[in-house]
């Protein structure tokens, strides 16, 4: 079963917007001078008083966003519902699991749960990125897939002055891999559906060059090597999704050499509760697509009626 990876308050945010040089934009906005960073945190200033530190995140609930979704498997578009769960919690650096008390590292747990139907059986994808709330760097990143031919698991996590990785994939010639890399754990493409909520406002036509690990939402082995890509602010527009008609800002992810569009993200302009700048729409060149259907807050881990 061969499945390729899918590549896959406003006034204060404006103060963080000077992060790039002015460029002469094309239709995709992927040409011009670049502001480059290879750090583990996003290459723009992190400011206070935004969606990231809104009091809503401390209400004991989770943000539960449901999307109409499409993904191509076996050359055919498959339609399904995807759910993204996002909440704040504390992590134990020693075990890299949820802390038992109030100590530990505060993170956003951003978990995508997807069940994609095919003719004979379903593909299950679980993708969780644990992002430090202080600087939006990655604490841990886990991807698991399961379908009736086998299961694969990948994980990367911070470890002192470096980071570790482990993976087990069931295809011939793959199997288990583990190791340790120096330096901070880089940002990944899988983190962008959360981290790009923080992309500075009022930077239309500007571009940021960024080194990202590729998506690990794949049954196969995917290299743990960063790829240099570009993020482009492609402006604000009113869009319609099943959730409603909303003002959104579009951010494009592009290749640096060929200036090819890899993916587009639309985030709500409103970064106050309940939207908190949530992802409204996503499209990538491999045919993966999300459109927001519902956005609620509740303890999804609780048993019984909501």
mmCIF file with all atom_site columns, C-alpha atoms in Angstrom, residues 31-143:
data_model
loop_
_atom_site.group_PDB
_atom_site.id
_atom_site.type_symbol
_atom_site.label_atom_id
_atom_site.label_alt_id
_atom_site.label_comp_id
_atom_site.label_asym_id
_atom_site.label_entity_id
_atom_site.label_seq_id
_atom_site.pdbx_PDB_ins_code
_atom_site.Cartn_x
_atom_site.Cartn_y
_atom_site.Cartn_z
_atom_site.occupancy
_atom_site.B_iso_or_equiv
_atom_site.pdbx_formal_charge
_atom_site.auth_seq_id
_atom_site.auth_comp_id
_atom_site.auth_asym_id
_atom_site.auth_atom_id
_atom_site.pdbx_PDB_model_num
ATOM 1   C CA . UNK A 1 31  ? 9.384   35.748 -5.691 1.00 0.00 ? 31  UNK A CA 1
ATOM 2   C CA . UNK A 1 32  ? 11.579  38.381 -4.030 1.00 0.00 ? 32  UNK A CA 1
ATOM 3   C CA . UNK A 1 33  ? 14.102  39.011 -1.266 1.00 0.00 ? 33  UNK A CA 1
ATOM 4   C CA . UNK A 1 34  ? 13.896  36.650 1.699  1.00 0.00 ? 34  UNK A CA 1
ATOM 5   C CA . UNK A 1 35  ? 14.230  36.912 5.454  1.00 0.00 ? 35  UNK A CA 1
ATOM 6   C CA . UNK A 1 36  ? 15.821  33.591 6.441  1.00 0.00 ? 36  UNK A CA 1
ATOM 7   C CA . UNK A 1 37  ? 15.802  31.565 9.631  1.00 0.00 ? 37  UNK A CA 1
ATOM 8   C CA . UNK A 1 38  ? 16.648  27.974 10.454 1.00 0.00 ? 38  UNK A CA 1
ATOM 9   C CA . UNK A 1 39  ? 15.790  28.248 14.147 1.00 0.00 ? 39  UNK A CA 1
ATOM 10  C CA . UNK A 1 40  ? 13.420  25.849 15.911 1.00 0.00 ? 40  UNK A CA 1
ATOM 11  C CA . UNK A 1 41  ? 11.018  28.696 16.689 1.00 0.00 ? 41  UNK A CA 1
ATOM 12  C CA . UNK A 1 42  ? 9.085   30.575 13.990 1.00 0.00 ? 42  UNK A CA 1
ATOM 13  C CA . UNK A 1 43  ? 11.216  33.258 12.280 1.00 0.00 ? 43  UNK A CA 1
ATOM 14  C CA . UNK A 1 44  ? 9.077   36.186 13.406 1.00 0.00 ? 44  UNK A CA 1
ATOM 15  C CA . UNK A 1 45  ? 8.679   38.027 16.732 1.00 0.00 ? 45  UNK A CA 1
ATOM 16  C CA . UNK A 1 46  ? 6.420   36.336 19.296 1.00 0.00 ? 46  UNK A CA 1
ATOM 17  C CA . UNK A 1 47  ? 4.252   38.981 20.982 1.00 0.00 ? 47  UNK A CA 1
ATOM 18  C CA . UNK A 1 48  ? 1.897   38.935 23.944 1.00 0.00 ? 48  UNK A CA 1
ATOM 19  C CA . UNK A 1 49  ? -1.835  39.630 24.008 1.00 0.00 ? 49  UNK A CA 1
ATOM 20  C CA . UNK A 1 50  ? -2.793  37.455 21.030 1.00 0.00 ? 50  UNK A CA 1
ATOM 21  C CA . UNK A 1 51  ? -4.648  34.178 20.445 1.00 0.00 ? 51  UNK A CA 1
ATOM 22  C CA . UNK A 1 52  ? -1.706  32.351 22.020 1.00 0.00 ? 52  UNK A CA 1
ATOM 23  C CA . UNK A 1 53  ? -2.284  33.592 25.573 1.00 0.00 ? 53  UNK A CA 1
ATOM 24  C CA . UNK A 1 54  ? -6.051  34.167 25.493 1.00 0.00 ? 54  UNK A CA 1
ATOM 25  C CA . UNK A 1 55  ? -7.674  33.208 28.859 1.00 0.00 ? 55  UNK A CA 1
ATOM 26  C CA . UNK A 1 56  ? -10.001 30.833 26.995 1.00 0.00 ? 56  UNK A CA 1
ATOM 27  C CA . UNK A 1 57  ? -7.187  28.274 26.798 1.00 0.00 ? 57  UNK A CA 1
ATOM 28  C CA . UNK A 1 58  ? -7.372  27.890 30.597 1.00 0.00 ? 58  UNK A CA 1
ATOM 29  C CA . UNK A 1 59  ? -11.086 26.990 30.788 1.00 0.00 ? 59  UNK A CA 1
ATOM 30  C CA . UNK A 1 60  ? -10.359 23.269 31.184 1.00 0.00 ? 60  UNK A CA 1
ATOM 31  C CA . UNK A 1 61  ? -11.794 22.435 27.759 1.00 0.00 ? 61  UNK A CA 1
ATOM 32  C CA . UNK A 1 62  ? -10.301 21.772 24.338 1.00 0.00 ? 62  UNK A CA 1
ATOM 33  C CA . UNK A 1 63  ? -10.911 23.416 20.987 1.00 0.00 ? 63  UNK A CA 1
ATOM 34  C CA . UNK A 1 64  ? -12.548 20.788 18.753 1.00 0.00 ? 64  UNK A CA 1
ATOM 35  C CA . UNK A 1 65  ? -12.506 21.761 15.064 1.00 0.00 ? 65  UNK A CA 1
ATOM 36  C CA . UNK A 1 66  ? -14.242 19.485 12.552 1.00 0.00 ? 66  UNK A CA 1
ATOM 37  C CA . UNK A 1 67  ? -13.415 19.746 8.842  1.00 0.00 ? 67  UNK A CA 1
ATOM 38  C CA . UNK A 1 68  ? -14.832 18.484 5.590  1.00 0.00 ? 68  UNK A CA 1
ATOM 39  C CA . UNK A 1 69  ? -11.732 16.746 4.271  1.00 0.00 ? 69  UNK A CA 1
ATOM 40  C CA . UNK A 1 70  ? -10.376 15.222 1.072  1.00 0.00 ? 70  UNK A CA 1
ATOM 41  C CA . UNK A 1 71  ? -7.274  13.096 0.618  1.00 0.00 ? 71  UNK A CA 1
ATOM 42  C CA . UNK A 1 72  ? -6.048  11.204 -2.432 1.00 0.00 ? 72  UNK A CA 1
ATOM 43  C CA . UNK A 1 73  ? -5.368  7.485  -1.875 1.00 0.00 ? 73  UNK A CA 1
ATOM 44  C CA . UNK A 1 74  ? -4.812  5.008  -4.718 1.00 0.00 ? 74  UNK A CA 1
ATOM 45  C CA . UNK A 1 75  ? -5.209  7.903  -7.140 1.00 0.00 ? 75  UNK A CA 1
ATOM 46  C CA . UNK A 1 76  ? -8.766  8.677  -6.033 1.00 0.00 ? 76  UNK A CA 1
ATOM 47  C CA . UNK A 1 77  ? -10.010 11.580 -3.879 1.00 0.00 ? 77  UNK A CA 1
ATOM 48  C CA . UNK A 1 78  ? -11.495 10.238 -0.633 1.00 0.00 ? 78  UNK A CA 1
ATOM 49  C CA . UNK A 1 79  ? -14.007 12.358 1.285  1.00 0.00 ? 79  UNK A CA 1
ATOM 50  C CA . UNK A 1 80  ? -14.301 12.208 5.064  1.00 0.00 ? 80  UNK A CA 1
ATOM 51  C CA . UNK A 1 81  ? -14.412 14.282 8.270  1.00 0.00 ? 81  UNK A CA 1
ATOM 52  C CA . UNK A 1 82  ? -11.181 15.252 10.045 1.00 0.00 ? 82  UNK A CA 1
ATOM 53  C CA . UNK A 1 83  ? -11.023 16.526 13.619 1.00 0.00 ? 83  UNK A CA 1
ATOM 54  C CA . UNK A 1 84  ? -8.324  18.762 15.110 1.00 0.00 ? 84  UNK A CA 1
ATOM 55  C CA . UNK A 1 85  ? -8.150  18.881 18.912 1.00 0.00 ? 85  UNK A CA 1
ATOM 56  C CA . UNK A 1 86  ? -6.173  21.752 20.463 1.00 0.00 ? 86  UNK A CA 1
ATOM 57  C CA . UNK A 1 87  ? -5.663  22.452 24.149 1.00 0.00 ? 87  UNK A CA 1
ATOM 58  C CA . UNK A 1 88  ? -3.042  23.699 26.566 1.00 0.00 ? 88  UNK A CA 1
ATOM 59  C CA . UNK A 1 89  ? -1.376  21.268 28.948 1.00 0.00 ? 89  UNK A CA 1
ATOM 60  C CA . UNK A 1 90  ? 1.919   20.720 30.736 1.00 0.00 ? 90  UNK A CA 1
ATOM 61  C CA . UNK A 1 91  ? 4.502   18.135 29.695 1.00 0.00 ? 91  UNK A CA 1
ATOM 62  C CA . UNK A 1 92  ? 7.091   16.325 31.805 1.00 0.00 ? 92  UNK A CA 1
ATOM 63  C CA . UNK A 1 93  ? 10.520  16.850 30.159 1.00 0.00 ? 93  UNK A CA 1
ATOM 64  C CA . UNK A 1 94  ? 11.837  13.634 31.738 1.00 0.00 ? 94  UNK A CA 1
ATOM 65  C CA . UNK A 1 95  ? 9.179   11.331 30.253 1.00 0.00 ? 95  UNK A CA 1
ATOM 66  C CA . UNK A 1 96  ? 7.926   13.618 27.414 1.00 0.00 ? 96  UNK A CA 1
ATOM 67  C CA . UNK A 1 97  ? 4.393   12.715 28.532 1.00 0.00 ? 97  UNK A CA 1
ATOM 68  C CA . UNK A 1 98  ? 1.678   14.812 30.138 1.00 0.00 ? 98  UNK A CA 1
ATOM 69  C CA . UNK A 1 99  ? 2.791   16.099 33.553 1.00 0.00 ? 99  UNK A CA 1
ATOM 70  C CA . UNK A 1 100 ? 0.879   14.871 36.589 1.00 0.00 ? 100 UNK A CA 1
ATOM 71  C CA . UNK A 1 101 ? 0.746   18.243 38.337 1.00 0.00 ? 101 UNK A CA 1
ATOM 72  C CA . UNK A 1 102 ? 1.202   21.913 37.508 1.00 0.00 ? 102 UNK A CA 1
ATOM 73  C CA . UNK A 1 103 ? 4.937   21.636 36.848 1.00 0.00 ? 103 UNK A CA 1
ATOM 74  C CA . UNK A 1 104 ? 6.522   21.003 33.483 1.00 0.00 ? 104 UNK A CA 1
ATOM 75  C CA . UNK A 1 105 ? 6.583   22.722 30.109 1.00 0.00 ? 105 UNK A CA 1
ATOM 76  C CA . UNK A 1 106 ? 3.382   24.410 28.934 1.00 0.00 ? 106 UNK A CA 1
ATOM 77  C CA . UNK A 1 107 ? 2.455   23.353 25.400 1.00 0.00 ? 107 UNK A CA 1
ATOM 78  C CA . UNK A 1 108 ? -0.325  23.405 22.875 1.00 0.00 ? 108 UNK A CA 1
ATOM 79  C CA . UNK A 1 109 ? -1.344  19.827 22.142 1.00 0.00 ? 109 UNK A CA 1
ATOM 80  C CA . UNK A 1 110 ? -2.533  19.957 18.513 1.00 0.00 ? 110 UNK A CA 1
ATOM 81  C CA . UNK A 1 111 ? -3.847  16.556 17.445 1.00 0.00 ? 111 UNK A CA 1
ATOM 82  C CA . UNK A 1 112 ? -5.392  15.651 14.082 1.00 0.00 ? 112 UNK A CA 1
ATOM 83  C CA . UNK A 1 113 ? -7.534  12.515 13.994 1.00 0.00 ? 113 UNK A CA 1
ATOM 84  C CA . UNK A 1 114 ? -8.439  11.274 10.503 1.00 0.00 ? 114 UNK A CA 1
ATOM 85  C CA . UNK A 1 115 ? -10.175 8.131  9.231  1.00 0.00 ? 115 UNK A CA 1
ATOM 86  C CA . UNK A 1 116 ? -10.068 7.939  5.438  1.00 0.00 ? 116 UNK A CA 1
ATOM 87  C CA . UNK A 1 117 ? -12.265 5.330  3.714  1.00 0.00 ? 117 UNK A CA 1
ATOM 88  C CA . UNK A 1 118 ? -11.131 3.311  0.693  1.00 0.00 ? 118 UNK A CA 1
ATOM 89  C CA . UNK A 1 119 ? -12.850 0.477  -1.175 1.00 0.00 ? 119 UNK A CA 1
ATOM 90  C CA . UNK A 1 120 ? -11.914 -2.327 1.230  1.00 0.00 ? 120 UNK A CA 1
ATOM 91  C CA . UNK A 1 121 ? -10.728 -0.727 4.468  1.00 0.00 ? 121 UNK A CA 1
ATOM 92  C CA . UNK A 1 122 ? -10.023 2.580  6.202  1.00 0.00 ? 122 UNK A CA 1
ATOM 93  C CA . UNK A 1 123 ? -6.743  4.440  6.665  1.00 0.00 ? 123 UNK A CA 1
ATOM 94  C CA . UNK A 1 124 ? -6.319  5.946  10.144 1.00 0.00 ? 124 UNK A CA 1
ATOM 95  C CA . UNK A 1 125 ? -3.958  8.885  10.703 1.00 0.00 ? 125 UNK A CA 1
ATOM 96  C CA . UNK A 1 126 ? -3.097  10.325 14.133 1.00 0.00 ? 126 UNK A CA 1
ATOM 97  C CA . UNK A 1 127 ? -0.800  13.367 14.033 1.00 0.00 ? 127 UNK A CA 1
ATOM 98  C CA . UNK A 1 128 ? 0.042   15.234 17.250 1.00 0.00 ? 128 UNK A CA 1
ATOM 99  C CA . UNK A 1 129 ? 2.426   18.170 17.595 1.00 0.00 ? 129 UNK A CA 1
ATOM 100 C CA . UNK A 1 130 ? 3.211   19.446 21.096 1.00 0.00 ? 130 UNK A CA 1
ATOM 101 C CA . UNK A 1 131 ? 4.226   23.093 20.668 1.00 0.00 ? 131 UNK A CA 1
ATOM 102 C CA . UNK A 1 132 ? 5.717   25.201 23.468 1.00 0.00 ? 132 UNK A CA 1
ATOM 103 C CA . UNK A 1 133 ? 3.391   28.113 24.200 1.00 0.00 ? 133 UNK A CA 1
ATOM 104 C CA . UNK A 1 134 ? 6.269   30.457 25.086 1.00 0.00 ? 134 UNK A CA 1
ATOM 105 C CA . UNK A 1 135 ? 7.994   30.507 21.687 1.00 0.00 ? 135 UNK A CA 1
ATOM 106 C CA . UNK A 1 136 ? 6.002   28.087 19.450 1.00 0.00 ? 136 UNK A CA 1
ATOM 107 C CA . UNK A 1 137 ? 8.937   25.698 19.131 1.00 0.00 ? 137 UNK A CA 1
ATOM 108 C CA . UNK A 1 138 ? 8.273   21.955 19.022 1.00 0.00 ? 138 UNK A CA 1
ATOM 109 C CA . UNK A 1 139 ? 8.524   19.914 22.230 1.00 0.00 ? 139 UNK A CA 1
ATOM 110 C CA . UNK A 1 140 ? 7.407   16.605 20.683 1.00 0.00 ? 140 UNK A CA 1
ATOM 111 C CA . UNK A 1 141 ? 5.857   15.331 17.456 1.00 0.00 ? 141 UNK A CA 1
ATOM 112 C CA . UNK A 1 142 ? 4.096   12.005 16.956 1.00 0.00 ? 142 UNK A CA 1
ATOM 113 C CA . UNK A 1 143 ? 2.557   10.431 13.837 1.00 0.00 ? 143 UNK A CA 1
#
